[in-house]
CSV table of C-alpha atoms and ligand atoms in Angstrom, one decimal:
chain,number,residue,atom,x,y,z
A,30,UNK,CA,-66.2,42.5,-162.1
A,31,UNK,CA,-68.5,42.5,-159.1
A,32,UNK,CA,-67.4,42.2,-155.5
A,33,UNK,CA,-67.9,38.4,-155.4
A,34,UNK,CA,-65.8,37.9,-158.5
A,35,UNK,CA,-63.1,40.2,-157.2
A,36,UNK,CA,-62.9,38.5,-153.8
A,37,UNK,CA,-62.9,35.1,-155.4
A,38,UNK,CA,-60.1,36.1,-157.8
A,39,UNK,CA,-57.9,37.1,-154.7
A,40,UNK,CA,-58.8,33.8,-153.0
A,41,UNK,CA,-57.7,31.8,-156.0
A,42,UNK,CA,-54.4,33.7,-156.1
A,43,UNK,CA,-53.9,33.1,-152.3
A,44,UNK,CA,-54.6,29.4,-152.9
A,45,UNK,CA,-52.2,29.3,-155.9
A,46,UNK,CA,-49.4,30.9,-153.8
A,47,UNK,CA,-49.8,28.5,-151.0
A,48,UNK,CA,-49.7,25.6,-153.5
A,49,UNK,CA,-46.6,27.1,-155.1
A,50,UNK,CA,-44.8,27.5,-151.7
A,51,UNK,CA,-45.7,23.9,-150.9
A,52,UNK,CA,-44.4,22.7,-154.2
A,53,UNK,CA,-40.9,24.2,-153.9
A,54,UNK,CA,-37.9,22.0,-153.1
A,55,UNK,CA,-37.2,21.7,-149.4
A,56,UNK,CA,-33.8,23.5,-149.6
A,57,UNK,CA,-35.0,26.2,-152.0
A,58,UNK,CA,-34.9,28.9,-149.3
A,59,UNK,CA,-34.6,31.8,-151.7
A,60,UNK,CA,-37.8,31.0,-153.6
A,61,UNK,CA,-39.6,30.0,-150.3
A,62,UNK,CA,-38.9,33.5,-148.9
A,63,UNK,CA,-40.0,35.1,-152.1
A,64,UNK,CA,-43.3,33.3,-152.5
A,65,UNK,CA,-44.0,33.6,-148.8
A,66,UNK,CA,-43.5,37.4,-148.9
A,67,UNK,CA,-45.8,37.6,-151.9
A,68,UNK,CA,-48.4,35.5,-150.1
A,69,UNK,CA,-48.1,37.6,-147.0
A,70,UNK,CA,-48.5,40.9,-148.9
A,71,UNK,CA,-51.5,39.6,-150.8
A,72,UNK,CA,-53.2,38.2,-147.8
A,73,UNK,CA,-52.8,41.4,-145.7
A,74,UNK,CA,-54.0,43.6,-148.6
A,75,UNK,CA,-56.9,41.3,-149.3
A,76,UNK,CA,-58.0,41.3,-145.7
A,77,UNK,CA,-57.7,45.1,-145.4
A,78,UNK,CA,-59.5,45.8,-148.7
A,79,UNK,CA,-62.2,43.3,-147.9
A,80,UNK,CA,-62.8,44.9,-144.5
A,81,UNK,CA,-63.0,48.4,-146.0
A,82,UNK,CA,-65.5,47.4,-148.7
A,83,UNK,CA,-67.3,44.1,-148.5
A,84,UNK,CA,-67.6,43.8,-144.7
A,85,UNK,CA,-68.0,47.5,-144.1
A,86,UNK,CA,-71.1,47.3,-146.3
A,87,UNK,CA,-72.3,44.1,-144.7
A,88,UNK,CA,-72.0,44.6,-141.0
A,89,UNK,CA,-75.1,46.8,-140.8
A,90,UNK,CA,-77.2,43.9,-141.9
A,91,UNK,CA,-78.5,41.7,-139.2
A,92,UNK,CA,-78.5,38.6,-141.3
A,93,UNK,CA,-74.8,38.7,-141.9
A,94,UNK,CA,-73.4,40.5,-138.8
A,95,UNK,CA,-72.6,37.4,-136.9
A,96,UNK,CA,-70.7,35.7,-139.7
A,97,UNK,CA,-69.1,39.0,-140.6
A,98,UNK,CA,-67.7,39.6,-137.2
A,99,UNK,CA,-66.4,36.0,-137.1
A,100,UNK,CA,-64.5,36.6,-140.4
A,101,UNK,CA,-63.0,39.9,-139.1
A,102,UNK,CA,-61.8,38.1,-136.0
A,103,UNK,CA,-60.1,35.6,-138.2
A,104,UNK,CA,-58.4,38.3,-140.2
A,105,UNK,CA,-56.9,39.6,-136.9
A,106,UNK,CA,-55.7,36.1,-136.0
A,107,UNK,CA,-53.9,35.7,-139.4
A,108,UNK,CA,-52.2,39.0,-138.8
A,109,UNK,CA,-51.1,38.0,-135.4
A,110,UNK,CA,-49.6,34.7,-136.6
A,111,UNK,CA,-47.8,36.5,-139.4
A,112,UNK,CA,-46.3,38.9,-136.9
A,113,UNK,CA,-45.2,35.9,-134.7
A,114,UNK,CA,-43.6,34.3,-137.7
A,115,UNK,CA,-41.4,37.4,-138.2
A,116,UNK,CA,-39.6,36.5,-135.0
A,117,UNK,CA,-38.9,32.9,-136.2
A,118,UNK,CA,-36.1,31.7,-138.4
A,119,UNK,CA,-37.7,31.3,-141.9
A,120,UNK,CA,-37.5,27.7,-143.0
A,121,UNK,CA,-37.0,26.3,-139.5
A,122,UNK,CA,-39.1,23.4,-138.2
A,123,UNK,CA,-41.0,25.8,-136.0
A,124,UNK,CA,-41.6,28.2,-138.8
A,125,UNK,CA,-43.1,25.4,-141.0
A,126,UNK,CA,-45.2,24.2,-138.1
A,127,UNK,CA,-46.6,27.6,-137.7
A,128,UNK,CA,-47.1,28.0,-141.4
A,129,UNK,CA,-49.0,24.7,-141.5
A,130,UNK,CA,-51.4,26.1,-138.9
A,131,UNK,CA,-51.8,29.3,-140.7
A,132,UNK,CA,-52.4,27.6,-144.0
A,133,UNK,CA,-55.1,25.5,-142.5
A,134,UNK,CA,-56.8,28.6,-141.0
A,135,UNK,CA,-56.5,30.6,-144.2
A,136,UNK,CA,-58.0,27.8,-146.4
A,137,UNK,CA,-60.8,27.4,-143.9
A,138,UNK,CA,-61.5,31.1,-143.8
A,139,UNK,CA,-61.6,31.5,-147.6
A,140,UNK,CA,-64.0,28.5,-147.8
A,141,UNK,CA,-66.3,30.0,-145.1
A,142,UNK,CA,-66.5,33.3,-146.9
A,143,UNK,CA,-67.4,31.7,-150.2
A,144,UNK,CA,-69.7,29.0,-148.9
A,145,UNK,CA,-71.4,30.8,-145.9
A,146,UNK,CA,-71.0,34.5,-146.3
A,147,UNK,CA,-71.4,35.0,-150.1
A,148,UNK,CA,-74.9,33.4,-150.2
A,149,UNK,CA,-76.0,35.8,-147.4
A,150,UNK,CA,-74.4,38.8,-149.0
A,151,UNK,CA,-76.0,38.1,-152.3
A,152,UNK,CA,-79.3,38.6,-150.6
A,153,UNK,CA,-78.1,41.9,-149.1
A,154,UNK,CA,-76.5,43.6,-152.1
A,155,UNK,CA,-78.4,44.6,-155.2
A,156,UNK,CA,-76.6,43.9,-158.6
A,157,UNK,CA,-75.6,47.6,-158.7
A,158,UNK,CA,-74.2,47.6,-155.2
A,159,UNK,CA,-72.2,44.4,-155.9
A,160,UNK,CA,-70.8,46.0,-159.0
A,161,UNK,CA,-70.0,49.3,-157.2
A,162,UNK,CA,-68.2,47.4,-154.4
A,163,UNK,CA,-66.3,45.4,-157.0
A,164,UNK,CA,-64.9,48.6,-158.4
A,165,UNK,CA,-64.3,50.0,-155.0
A,166,UNK,CA,-62.3,47.0,-153.8
A,167,UNK,CA,-60.1,47.2,-156.9
A,168,UNK,CA,-59.4,50.9,-156.0
A,169,UNK,CA,-58.6,50.1,-152.4
A,170,UNK,CA,-56.2,47.3,-153.4
A,171,UNK,CA,-54.6,49.5,-155.9
A,172,UNK,CA,-53.9,52.1,-153.2
A,173,UNK,CA,-52.6,49.5,-150.8
A,174,UNK,CA,-50.2,48.0,-153.4
A,175,UNK,CA,-49.0,51.5,-154.3
A,176,UNK,CA,-48.2,52.4,-150.7
A,177,UNK,CA,-46.3,49.2,-149.8
B,27,LIG,FE1,-61.6,37.4,-145.3
B,28,LIG,FE1,-61.5,36.9,-148.4
C-alpha cells in the first residue's frame, strides 16, 4: 500500500465513524461515547502519523509547502477543539454544536488533502518513495496505537 492509499484508507474510516455517530439514536449515550472516542483516537493518530511521514517529506518542496502548512494548521485546530470538548458535557446541546463544527472542518480537511495536496504530492514522490512512505505510516500508526 502506498502513502496515498494508506491515507485514503484512514480518511474513509474517519468518514465512516462520523457517519456511524450521526446514525445513532439520540438517547444512545453509551454508543455515542464509544464511537466518539474511537473517532477521536483515530483522528489524532492519523494526524500525527501523517505529520511524521507524508508532510515531513513534503514540506521541503516549494510546490507543496503552502498547502502543507495550511493542513498542519488545521490539524492543530482539530486538536484544540477536541480538547475544548473534553470540558463539555458529552451529549449536551453545546457539545453537539461543537461537534457539528468539528465534523464540518474535518470533512473539509480530508477533501482538501485528497483533492488539492495529493495531486501535488504525486509529482513530488517517486513510486518508490510513495511505497516507502506507505510502509512507514503503517509503522508509525502501529506505534501510536500500541502506546495509547
Ligand atoms: Fe491531515
Ligand atoms: Fe489526512
